[in-house]
Every structure is written in C-alpha cells, then in structure tokens.
Short mmCIF file of C-alpha atoms and ligand atoms in Angstrom, two decimals:
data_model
loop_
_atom_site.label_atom_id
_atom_site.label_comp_id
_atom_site.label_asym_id
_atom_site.label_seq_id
_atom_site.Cartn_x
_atom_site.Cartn_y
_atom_site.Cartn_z
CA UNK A 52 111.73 -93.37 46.31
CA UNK A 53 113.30 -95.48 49.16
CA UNK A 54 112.18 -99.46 48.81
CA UNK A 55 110.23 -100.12 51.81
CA UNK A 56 111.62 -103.08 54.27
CA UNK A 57 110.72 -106.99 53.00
CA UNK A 58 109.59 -107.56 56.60
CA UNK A 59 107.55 -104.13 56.73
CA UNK A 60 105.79 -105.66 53.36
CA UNK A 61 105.18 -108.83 55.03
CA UNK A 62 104.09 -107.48 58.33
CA UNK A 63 100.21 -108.72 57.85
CA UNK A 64 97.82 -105.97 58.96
CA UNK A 65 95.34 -107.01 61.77
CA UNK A 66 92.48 -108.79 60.62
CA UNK A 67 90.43 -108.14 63.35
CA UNK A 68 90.62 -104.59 62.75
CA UNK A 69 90.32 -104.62 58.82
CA UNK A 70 86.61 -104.41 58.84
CA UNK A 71 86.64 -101.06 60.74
CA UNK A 72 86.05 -99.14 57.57
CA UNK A 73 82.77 -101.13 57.11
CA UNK A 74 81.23 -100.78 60.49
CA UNK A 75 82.42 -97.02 60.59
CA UNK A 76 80.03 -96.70 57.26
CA UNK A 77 77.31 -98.54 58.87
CA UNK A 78 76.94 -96.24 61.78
CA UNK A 79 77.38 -92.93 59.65
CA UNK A 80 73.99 -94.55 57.82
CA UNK A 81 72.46 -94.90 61.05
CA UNK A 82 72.85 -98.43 62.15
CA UNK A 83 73.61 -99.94 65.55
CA UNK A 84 76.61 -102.00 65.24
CA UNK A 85 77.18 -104.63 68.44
CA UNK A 86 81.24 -104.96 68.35
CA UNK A 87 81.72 -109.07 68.88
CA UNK A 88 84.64 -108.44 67.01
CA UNK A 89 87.50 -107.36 69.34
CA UNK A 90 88.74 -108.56 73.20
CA UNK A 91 87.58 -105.42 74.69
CA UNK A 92 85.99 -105.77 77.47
CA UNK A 93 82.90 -103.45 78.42
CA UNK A 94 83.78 -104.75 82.68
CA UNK A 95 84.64 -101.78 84.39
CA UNK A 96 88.29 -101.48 85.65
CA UNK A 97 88.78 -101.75 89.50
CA UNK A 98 88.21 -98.71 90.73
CA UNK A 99 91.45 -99.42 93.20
CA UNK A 100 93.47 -99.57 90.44
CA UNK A 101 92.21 -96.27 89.01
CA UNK A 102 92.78 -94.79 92.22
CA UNK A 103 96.25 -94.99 92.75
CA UNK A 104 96.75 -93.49 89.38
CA UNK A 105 94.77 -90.49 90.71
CA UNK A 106 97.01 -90.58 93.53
CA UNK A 107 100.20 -90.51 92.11
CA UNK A 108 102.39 -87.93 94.00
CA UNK A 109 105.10 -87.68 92.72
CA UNK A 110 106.79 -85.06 90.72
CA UNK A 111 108.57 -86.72 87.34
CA UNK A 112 106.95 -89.70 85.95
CA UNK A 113 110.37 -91.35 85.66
CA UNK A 114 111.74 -94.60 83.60
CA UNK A 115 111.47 -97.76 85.92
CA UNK A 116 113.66 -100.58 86.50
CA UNK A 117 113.67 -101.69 82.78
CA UNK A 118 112.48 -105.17 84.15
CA UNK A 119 109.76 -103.18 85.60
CA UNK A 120 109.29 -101.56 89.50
CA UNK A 121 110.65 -103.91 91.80
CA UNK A 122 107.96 -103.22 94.53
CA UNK A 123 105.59 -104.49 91.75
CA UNK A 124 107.42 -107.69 90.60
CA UNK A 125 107.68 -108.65 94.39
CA UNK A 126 103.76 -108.03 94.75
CA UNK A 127 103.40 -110.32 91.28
CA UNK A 128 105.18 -113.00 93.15
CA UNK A 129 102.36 -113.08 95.79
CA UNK A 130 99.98 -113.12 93.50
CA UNK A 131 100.88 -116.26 91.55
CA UNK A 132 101.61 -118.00 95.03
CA UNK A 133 97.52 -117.84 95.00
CA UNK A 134 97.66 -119.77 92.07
CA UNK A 135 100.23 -122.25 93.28
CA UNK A 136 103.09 -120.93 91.13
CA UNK A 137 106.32 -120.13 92.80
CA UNK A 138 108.75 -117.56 91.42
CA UNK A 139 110.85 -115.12 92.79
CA UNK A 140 111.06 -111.07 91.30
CA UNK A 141 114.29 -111.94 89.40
CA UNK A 142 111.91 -114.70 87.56
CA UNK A 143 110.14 -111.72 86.24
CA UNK A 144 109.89 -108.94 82.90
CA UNK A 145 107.29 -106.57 83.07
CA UNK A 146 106.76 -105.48 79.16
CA UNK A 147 104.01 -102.92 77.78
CA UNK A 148 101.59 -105.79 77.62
CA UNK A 149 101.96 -109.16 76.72
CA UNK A 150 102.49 -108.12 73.51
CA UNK A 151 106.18 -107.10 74.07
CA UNK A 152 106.52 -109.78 76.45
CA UNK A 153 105.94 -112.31 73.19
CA UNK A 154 108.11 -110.21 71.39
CA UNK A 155 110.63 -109.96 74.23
CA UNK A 156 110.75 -114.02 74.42
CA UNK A 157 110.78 -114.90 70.77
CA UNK A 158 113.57 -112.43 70.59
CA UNK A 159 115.70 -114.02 72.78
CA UNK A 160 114.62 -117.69 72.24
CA UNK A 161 114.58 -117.74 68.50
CA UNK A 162 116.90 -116.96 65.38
CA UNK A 163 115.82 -115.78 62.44
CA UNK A 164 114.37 -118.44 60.16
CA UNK A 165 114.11 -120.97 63.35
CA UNK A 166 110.00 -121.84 63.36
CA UNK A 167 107.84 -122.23 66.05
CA UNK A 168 104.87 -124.60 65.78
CA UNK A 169 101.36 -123.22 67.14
CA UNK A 170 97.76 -125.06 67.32
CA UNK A 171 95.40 -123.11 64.90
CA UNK A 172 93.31 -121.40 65.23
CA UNK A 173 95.58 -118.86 67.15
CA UNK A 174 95.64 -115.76 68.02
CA UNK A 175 96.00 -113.76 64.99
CA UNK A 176 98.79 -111.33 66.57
CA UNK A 177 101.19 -113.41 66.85
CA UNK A 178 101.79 -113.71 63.18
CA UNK A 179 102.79 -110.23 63.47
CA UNK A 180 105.21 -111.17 66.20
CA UNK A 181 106.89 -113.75 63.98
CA UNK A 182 107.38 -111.53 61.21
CA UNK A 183 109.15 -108.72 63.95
CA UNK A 184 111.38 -111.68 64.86
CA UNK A 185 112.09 -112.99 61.20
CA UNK A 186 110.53 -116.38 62.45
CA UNK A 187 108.00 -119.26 60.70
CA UNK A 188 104.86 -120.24 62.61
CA UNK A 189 104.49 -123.68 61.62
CA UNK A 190 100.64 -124.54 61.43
CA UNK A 191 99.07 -127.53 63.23
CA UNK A 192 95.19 -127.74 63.15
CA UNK A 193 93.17 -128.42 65.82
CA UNK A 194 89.77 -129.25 65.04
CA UNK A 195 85.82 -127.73 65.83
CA UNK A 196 84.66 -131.43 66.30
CA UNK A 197 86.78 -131.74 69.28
CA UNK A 198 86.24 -127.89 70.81
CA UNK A 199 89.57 -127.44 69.26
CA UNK A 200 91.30 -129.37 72.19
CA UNK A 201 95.58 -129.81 71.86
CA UNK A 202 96.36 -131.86 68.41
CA UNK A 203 97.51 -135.30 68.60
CA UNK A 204 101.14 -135.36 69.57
CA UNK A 205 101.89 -137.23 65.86
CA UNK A 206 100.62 -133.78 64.23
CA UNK A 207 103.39 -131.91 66.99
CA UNK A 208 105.77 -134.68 65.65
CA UNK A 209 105.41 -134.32 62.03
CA UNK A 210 105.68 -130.87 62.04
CA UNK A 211 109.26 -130.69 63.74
CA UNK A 212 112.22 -130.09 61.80
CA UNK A 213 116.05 -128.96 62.54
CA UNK A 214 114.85 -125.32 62.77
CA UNK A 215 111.82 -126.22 65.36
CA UNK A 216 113.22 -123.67 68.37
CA UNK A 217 109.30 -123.49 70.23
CA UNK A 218 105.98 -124.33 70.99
CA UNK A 219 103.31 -121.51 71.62
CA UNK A 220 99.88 -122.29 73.27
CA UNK A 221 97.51 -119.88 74.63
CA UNK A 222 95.05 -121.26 77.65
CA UNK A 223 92.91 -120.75 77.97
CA UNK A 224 92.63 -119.78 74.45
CA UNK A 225 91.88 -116.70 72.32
CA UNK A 226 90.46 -117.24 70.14
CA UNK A 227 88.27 -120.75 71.07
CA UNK A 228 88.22 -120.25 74.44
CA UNK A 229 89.49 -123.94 75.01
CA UNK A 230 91.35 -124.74 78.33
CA UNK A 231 93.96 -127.11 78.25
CA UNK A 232 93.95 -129.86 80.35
CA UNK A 233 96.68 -130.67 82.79
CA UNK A 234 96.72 -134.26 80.94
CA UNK A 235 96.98 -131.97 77.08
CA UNK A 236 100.10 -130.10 78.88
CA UNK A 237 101.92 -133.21 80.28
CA UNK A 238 101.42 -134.59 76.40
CA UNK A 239 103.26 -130.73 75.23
CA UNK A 240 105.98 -131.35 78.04
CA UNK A 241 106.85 -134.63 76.91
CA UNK A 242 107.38 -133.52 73.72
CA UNK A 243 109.29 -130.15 74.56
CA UNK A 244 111.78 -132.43 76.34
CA UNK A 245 112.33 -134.81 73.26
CA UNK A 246 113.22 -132.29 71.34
CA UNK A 247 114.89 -129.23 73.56
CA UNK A 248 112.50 -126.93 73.20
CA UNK A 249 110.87 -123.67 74.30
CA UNK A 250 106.84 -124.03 75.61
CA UNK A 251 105.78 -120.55 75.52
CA UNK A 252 102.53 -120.38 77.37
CA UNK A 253 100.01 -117.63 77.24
CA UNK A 254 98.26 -117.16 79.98
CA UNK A 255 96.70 -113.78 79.75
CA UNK A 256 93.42 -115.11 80.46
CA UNK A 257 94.04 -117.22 83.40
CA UNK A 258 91.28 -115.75 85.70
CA UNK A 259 88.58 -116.67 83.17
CA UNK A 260 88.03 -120.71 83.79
CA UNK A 261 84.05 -121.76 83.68
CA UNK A 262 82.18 -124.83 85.00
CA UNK A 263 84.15 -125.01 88.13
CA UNK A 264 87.29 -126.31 85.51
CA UNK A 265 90.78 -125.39 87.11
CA UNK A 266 93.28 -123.48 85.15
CA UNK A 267 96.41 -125.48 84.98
CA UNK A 268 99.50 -123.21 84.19
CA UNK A 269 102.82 -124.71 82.19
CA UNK A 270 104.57 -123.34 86.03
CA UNK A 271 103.12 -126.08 87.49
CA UNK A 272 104.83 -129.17 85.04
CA UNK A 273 107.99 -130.33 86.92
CA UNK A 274 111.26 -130.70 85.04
CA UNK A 275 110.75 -128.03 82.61
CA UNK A 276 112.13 -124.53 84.26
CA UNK A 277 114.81 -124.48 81.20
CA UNK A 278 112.06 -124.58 78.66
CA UNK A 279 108.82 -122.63 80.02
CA UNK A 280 108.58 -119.08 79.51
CA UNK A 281 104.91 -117.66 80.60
CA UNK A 282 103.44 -114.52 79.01
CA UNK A 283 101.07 -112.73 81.59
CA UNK A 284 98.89 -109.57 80.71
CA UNK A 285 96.62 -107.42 83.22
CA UNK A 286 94.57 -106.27 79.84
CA UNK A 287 91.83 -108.67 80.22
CA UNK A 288 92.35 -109.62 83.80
CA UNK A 289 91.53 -106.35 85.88
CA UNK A 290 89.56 -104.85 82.21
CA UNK A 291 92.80 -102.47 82.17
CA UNK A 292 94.13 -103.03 78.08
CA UNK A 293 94.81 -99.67 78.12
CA UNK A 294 97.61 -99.21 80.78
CA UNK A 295 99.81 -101.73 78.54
CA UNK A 296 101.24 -103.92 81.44
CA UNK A 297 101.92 -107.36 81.18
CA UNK A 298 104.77 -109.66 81.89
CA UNK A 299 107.48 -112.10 80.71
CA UNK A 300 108.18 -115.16 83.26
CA UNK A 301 110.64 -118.23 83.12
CA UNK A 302 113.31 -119.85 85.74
CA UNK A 303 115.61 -119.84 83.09
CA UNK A 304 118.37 -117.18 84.45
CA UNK A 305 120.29 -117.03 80.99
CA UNK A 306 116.77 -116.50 79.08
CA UNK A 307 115.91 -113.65 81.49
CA UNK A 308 119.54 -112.36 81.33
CA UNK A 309 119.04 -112.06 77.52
CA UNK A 310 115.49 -110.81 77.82
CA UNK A 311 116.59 -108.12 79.97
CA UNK A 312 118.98 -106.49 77.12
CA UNK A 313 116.18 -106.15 74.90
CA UNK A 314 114.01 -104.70 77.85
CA UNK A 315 116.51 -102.32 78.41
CA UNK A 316 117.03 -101.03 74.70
CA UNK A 317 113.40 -99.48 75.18
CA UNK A 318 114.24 -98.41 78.71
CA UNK A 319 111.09 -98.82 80.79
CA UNK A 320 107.78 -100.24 80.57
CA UNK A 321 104.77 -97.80 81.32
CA UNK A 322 105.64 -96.28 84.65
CA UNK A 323 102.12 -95.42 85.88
CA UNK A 324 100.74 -98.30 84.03
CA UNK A 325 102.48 -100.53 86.68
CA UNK A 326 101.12 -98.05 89.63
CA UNK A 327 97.76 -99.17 88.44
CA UNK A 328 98.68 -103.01 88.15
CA UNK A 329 100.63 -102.77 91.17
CA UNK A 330 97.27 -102.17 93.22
CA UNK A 331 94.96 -103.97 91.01
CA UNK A 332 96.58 -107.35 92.80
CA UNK A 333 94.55 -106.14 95.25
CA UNK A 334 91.45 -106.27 93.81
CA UNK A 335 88.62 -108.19 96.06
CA UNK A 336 88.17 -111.76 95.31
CA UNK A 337 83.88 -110.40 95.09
CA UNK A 338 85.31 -108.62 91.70
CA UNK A 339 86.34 -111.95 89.48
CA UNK A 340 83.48 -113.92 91.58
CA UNK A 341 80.92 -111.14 89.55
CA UNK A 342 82.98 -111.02 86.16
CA UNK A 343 83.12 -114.46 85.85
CA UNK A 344 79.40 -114.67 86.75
CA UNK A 345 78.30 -112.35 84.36
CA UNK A 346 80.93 -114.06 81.25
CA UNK A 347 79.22 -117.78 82.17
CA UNK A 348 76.14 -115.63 81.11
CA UNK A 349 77.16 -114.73 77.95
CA UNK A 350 78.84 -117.45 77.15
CA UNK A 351 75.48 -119.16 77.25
CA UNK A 352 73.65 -116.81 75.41
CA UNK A 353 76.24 -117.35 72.33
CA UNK A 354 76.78 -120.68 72.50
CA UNK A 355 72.58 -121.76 72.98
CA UNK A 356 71.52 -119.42 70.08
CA UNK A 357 73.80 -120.53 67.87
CA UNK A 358 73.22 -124.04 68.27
CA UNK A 359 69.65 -123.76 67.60
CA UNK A 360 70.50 -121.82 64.23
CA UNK A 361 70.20 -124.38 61.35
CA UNK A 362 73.33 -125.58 59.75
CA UNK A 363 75.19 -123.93 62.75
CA UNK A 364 77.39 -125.46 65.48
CA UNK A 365 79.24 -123.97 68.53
CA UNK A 366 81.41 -125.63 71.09
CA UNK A 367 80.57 -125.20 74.36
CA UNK A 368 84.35 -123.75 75.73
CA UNK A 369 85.45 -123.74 79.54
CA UNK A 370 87.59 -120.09 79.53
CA UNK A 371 88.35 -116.82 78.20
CA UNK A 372 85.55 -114.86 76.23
CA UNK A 373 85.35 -116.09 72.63
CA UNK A 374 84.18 -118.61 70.61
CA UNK A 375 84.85 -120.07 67.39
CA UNK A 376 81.55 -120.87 65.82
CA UNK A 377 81.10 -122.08 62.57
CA UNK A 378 78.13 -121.17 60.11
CA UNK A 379 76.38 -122.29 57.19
CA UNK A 380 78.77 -119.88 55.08
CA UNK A 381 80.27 -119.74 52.00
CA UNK A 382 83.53 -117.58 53.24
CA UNK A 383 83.68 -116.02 56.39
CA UNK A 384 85.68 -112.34 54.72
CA UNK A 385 82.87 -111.91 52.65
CA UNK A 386 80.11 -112.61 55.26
CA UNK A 387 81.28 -110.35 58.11
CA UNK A 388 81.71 -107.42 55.27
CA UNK A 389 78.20 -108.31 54.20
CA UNK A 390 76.81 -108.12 57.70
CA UNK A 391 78.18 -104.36 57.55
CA UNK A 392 77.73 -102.90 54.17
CA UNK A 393 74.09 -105.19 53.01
CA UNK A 394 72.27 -106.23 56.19
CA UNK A 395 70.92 -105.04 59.43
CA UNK A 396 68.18 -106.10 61.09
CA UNK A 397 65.49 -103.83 62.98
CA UNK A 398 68.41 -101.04 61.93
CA UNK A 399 71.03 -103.11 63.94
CA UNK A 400 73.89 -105.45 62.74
CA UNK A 401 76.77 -107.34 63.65
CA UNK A 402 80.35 -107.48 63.10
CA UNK A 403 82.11 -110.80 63.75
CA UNK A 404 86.02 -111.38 62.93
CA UNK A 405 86.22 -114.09 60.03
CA UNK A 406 87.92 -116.95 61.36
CA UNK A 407 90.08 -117.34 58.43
CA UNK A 408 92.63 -114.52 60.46
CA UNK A 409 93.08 -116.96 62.97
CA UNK A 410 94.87 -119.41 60.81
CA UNK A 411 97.82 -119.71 59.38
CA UNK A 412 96.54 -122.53 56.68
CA UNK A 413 95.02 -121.05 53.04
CA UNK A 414 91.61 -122.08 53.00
CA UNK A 415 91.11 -122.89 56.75
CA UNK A 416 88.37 -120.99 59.12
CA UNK A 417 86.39 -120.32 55.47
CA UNK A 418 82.90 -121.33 57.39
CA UNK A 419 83.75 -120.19 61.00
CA UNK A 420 83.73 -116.58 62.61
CA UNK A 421 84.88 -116.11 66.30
CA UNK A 422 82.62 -114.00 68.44
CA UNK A 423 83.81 -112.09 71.53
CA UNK A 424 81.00 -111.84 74.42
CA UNK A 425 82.11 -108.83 75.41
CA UNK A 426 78.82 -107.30 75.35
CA UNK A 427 76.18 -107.66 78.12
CA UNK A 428 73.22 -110.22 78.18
CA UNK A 429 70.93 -108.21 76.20
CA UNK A 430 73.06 -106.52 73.43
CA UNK A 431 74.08 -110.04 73.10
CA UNK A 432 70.51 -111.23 72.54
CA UNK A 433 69.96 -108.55 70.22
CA UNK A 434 73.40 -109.65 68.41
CA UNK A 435 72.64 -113.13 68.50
CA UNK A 436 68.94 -112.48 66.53
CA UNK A 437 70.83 -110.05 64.16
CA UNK A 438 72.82 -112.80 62.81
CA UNK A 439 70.10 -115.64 62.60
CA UNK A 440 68.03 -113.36 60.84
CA UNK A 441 71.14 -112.36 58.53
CA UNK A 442 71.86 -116.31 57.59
CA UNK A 443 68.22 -116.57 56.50
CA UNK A 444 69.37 -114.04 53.96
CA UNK A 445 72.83 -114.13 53.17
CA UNK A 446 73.32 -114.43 49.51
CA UNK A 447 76.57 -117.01 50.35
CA UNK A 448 74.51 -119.29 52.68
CA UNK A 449 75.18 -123.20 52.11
C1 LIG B 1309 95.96 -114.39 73.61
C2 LIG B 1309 96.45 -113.02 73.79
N1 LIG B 1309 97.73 -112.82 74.06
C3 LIG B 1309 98.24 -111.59 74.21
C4 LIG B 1309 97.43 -110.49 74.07
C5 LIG B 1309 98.08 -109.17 74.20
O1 LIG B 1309 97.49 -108.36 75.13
P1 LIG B 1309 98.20 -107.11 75.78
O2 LIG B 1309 99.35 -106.70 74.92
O3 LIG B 1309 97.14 -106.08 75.88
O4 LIG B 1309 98.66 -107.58 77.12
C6 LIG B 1309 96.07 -110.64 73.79
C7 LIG B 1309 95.19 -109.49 73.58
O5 LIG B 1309 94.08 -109.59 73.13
C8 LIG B 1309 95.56 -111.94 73.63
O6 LIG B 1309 94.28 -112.17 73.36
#
C-alpha cells in the first residue's frame, strides 16, 4: 500500500470537533446537549446579505478576480475607513475565509522549518496551518492570572532564534476573548522591528469589543507597513461562516505580489460568497448595537456562574465570545468526554472543548475548558447549572 504523506500524519485533527462522536451518542440516548463547544454563532445572518444572494441574476456563477471582485475590495476599503484604517483595493486578498487567508500569508512569509512564535492559548487551527506550511509554532504562555493578557516581551525574546520569520496574535482573541491593548501592540511592534519580522494579526473578531473598550488594530501602529499582514473574516462578523469569505491585508506590495500567485493557483474565492459580503458592509449600525448587546449578556451569565462555582475561576474578557475558564479538574479530555458519555443533569448536558487543544505546551490547559456563549441567555443558564451540578460529581474533581 502507498505510505501516506509525513505531513498528512502530522496534520493534528481538530480538537474541537473530536468529541462529536460523544455528544452524537448522547442525543441518540435522549439527552439535550447545549453546544459551548464551537464558534458558531446561533445570531441570525443579515437578512441584506441573504438577499442579494437571492437576487443574483446572472447566468454563470463565474471565477472572480482571484484576489477577489474588485467592486467588493473597493467597498472593504470603506469599510475599514470606519475603523480608521486606510488601505487601498490593491492592499487587499479575499480568500475562502480567514482560514486560507492564514494559509495564504504563512505561505508567502515563511519557509519551511522557519517558526513563528504565538501566545497560548491560541486558536487551535492554526496548528493545522503550520503543519500545511511545514512551519514550527513556537509556544509562549500567557497566563489565567492575568486574563491571559500579551506575555512579557523577555518570554517574546527568549523564544527567538535564527529561524523566527513571525509573530501571530489574534484580538481580540479566540479562544480567551482578551483584547489587546494599544500599549500590548506597541510592546509586539517594538519587537517585530528588532528583529525583521512578520506581525500577523487576526482580527476576525474585531466588531466584538465589550465595556465600551476600543479595538485597536496592528493597521493603526506607524512604521510597520513592511511587517503587518491582517487576516479579516465575515464568519463571525455578519453570523455568515458558511459563505467562506474572509480576507488577507498588508501594504507590503511584494508580500501581496507573492500572495496573489498562490491565490491564483486555486483560481477564485467563493463567487457568491462575496455577493453576500459585498452587501453585508451594509448592514445597519442597529444590527452590531443588538449583537453586541445580547453577547455582553452572555458573557455575564458565564463568567458570574462560574465564579461562584467552588474551586472555579473565570476572567472577566473585553471581546469575542469565549472564555477560558478553569475548573477544579483533574484533565480537561477526560472531563468534557465525561460530561457526554456519564452525566447529564435533568436529561441535559454540556459539551465544552478541553483547553489542552488550545496549547501547544504538553501538559498545559489540563484544568481549563473554553466555553463559547454562543447560546442565548437561557440555554446558557441551563448550561451553566449542568456543569456545577456535574463538578459536584465528577469522579476527577480536585
Ligand atoms: C481566531 C480565528 N481565526 C480564523 C478563523 C477562521 O474563520 P473563517 O475561515 O471561517 O473565516 C476562526 C474561526 O473560528 C477563528 O476563530
């Protein structure tokens, strides 16, 4: 039998999805499971978006631009004037989510074997990523004491060797839901410049700041346009994951000359995806004044129930919709499993992705679990007593 790639062997399966098997069990034996597990969000698309999908016209769906449609790009570029970021079309790569757009920039940023160094916990895909581009994430922690806030620049320092090509930081962040400070990012640019590197910032949740806290976007440090590349989504923005848009962004003309070869070896991204996205920038300011309402809810739900649960501590995090809470647990793989194959409560149960997915380190993310509040106020009630009822009971408690 043909040996199946090295990379393809190493390619880590998703470990937000592995408990699937366990939850699908659960609800064949009649128990409600409430999904905390995944970024989906239950917010309902705008409907203007969905619209112009249903009126789509025209007679081929063709390829687009293979940086994307340029009517689109130029609409992008008014949108991020909102936010006090100033590009031009050329500036940007429209991928099938920000997903390719990583993909797209490690690509063209990175050699094989160069490393990149990422604060964990971190989102768990980008491992994935890495492997596709035969690159090492380099580790640093950041720490539940301090709401997982941007490591102490000696950690950045330590970790950087010869083969140190990037930086990647999400903000705010999936999965702590931290936002950066613009004093945290002037710390990264300092050291980006030292050291000639790339700051790859994730932005996908950018719309999601709480508390009246301001996002402030890597675009806005001066002095870096070489070194910034931005990764932008519409999944959890406009509630749209499934029409696979997001984008690529930098100044840098030779990094978007390169990215554009690999956007054009898979020819186009979604074509009615970016209809969709094109008119979702015109989504009423009433629709993010609601959704961010209604996540500031949730977000208070989670965070005050768990920090009334004994031997249980939550930070209290400004943006996006998760939270890395940790529990008195003896391993966070074996609890979530347990919470869908031995428990449920009132016939209802939860699953949680085990924090340990979220870092790179052995041994790290043992006692925490990160919780999505992607579920309205009262499903997230009824989660929230599911799982102080299960740590009364959980065989592994410490
Ligand atoms: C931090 C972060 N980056 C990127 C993505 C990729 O999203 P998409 O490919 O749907 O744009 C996600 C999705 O959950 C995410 O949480």
């Amino acid at each position: 039998m043909p040996v199946i790639s090295k990379k393809g062997r190493m390619m880590p399966a998703s470990p937000i999805r592995k408990l699937v098997p366990y939850a699908d069990a659960a609800k064949k034996r009649g128990i409600k499971v409430f999904h905390l597990n995944i970024g989906q969000p239950d917010i309902a698309t705008p409907k203007i978006a969905l619209d112009a999908v249903r009126n789509f016209d025209q007679k081929v769906v063709e390829y687009s631009h293979s940086a994307g449609i340029l009517s689109y790009r130029k609409k992008l570029v008014d949108y991020y004037a909102r936010f006090d970021i100033h590009i031009t079309a050329d500036d940007i790569i429209i991928g099938a989510g920000g997903s390719e757009a990583i993909l797209f920039a490690m690509n063209s940023c990175m050699d094989p074997g160069d490393e990149i160094i990422i604060p964990e916990p971190f989102y768990a895909n980008y491992n994935g990523f890495a492997v596709n581009a035969g690159i090492k994430v380099i580790p640093i922690p950041s720490k539940i004491e301090t709401g997982f806030a941007l490591p102490p620049i000696a950690d950045f320092e330590k970790a950087i060797t010869p083969r140190t090509k990037a930086i990647i930081i999400c903000n705010p962040n999936n999965p702590t839901g931290y936002l950066y400070s613009r004093e945290e990012l002037e710390t990264l640019k300092a050291i980006v410049l030292k050291h000639d590197l790339f700051l790859f910032a994730d932005e996908v949740y950018r719309e999601f700041c709480y508390d009246g806290k301001k996002h402030f976007s890597v675009m806005h440090l001066e002095g870096l346009d070489e070194n910034v590349v931005l990764i932008d989504s519409v999944s959890k923005r406009y509630s749209a994951c499934g029409i696979r848009i997001g984008a690529m962004i930098s100044k840098n003309k030779e990094l978007m000359a390169t990215a554009l070869k690999f956007a054009q070896a898979r020819l186009s991204p979604p074509t009615l995806g970016q209809v969709a996205a094109e008119a979702a920038i015109d989504t009423p300011d009433e629709y993010f004044v609601n959704v961010l309402k209604e996540y500031v809810a949730r977000r208070n739900v989670v965070v005050d129930f768990i920090n009334q649960m004994p031997g249980a501590f939550c930070p209290n995090p400004s943006g996006a919709f998760y939270v890395v809470a940790r529990l008195p647990i003896d391993d966070s793989d074996r609890f979530c499993k347990w919470l869908l194959e031995d428990f449920s409560y009132q016939n209802q149960t939860v699953m949680l992705a085990p924090a340990t997915g979220f870092y790179a380190t052995q041994g790290r993310g043992l006692d925490e679990v990160r919780i999505s509040y992607v579920l309205k106020v009262e499903d997230l009630k009824s989660s929230m007593n599911c799982l102080q009822e299960a740590l009364k009971v959980y065989p592994g408690r410490k």
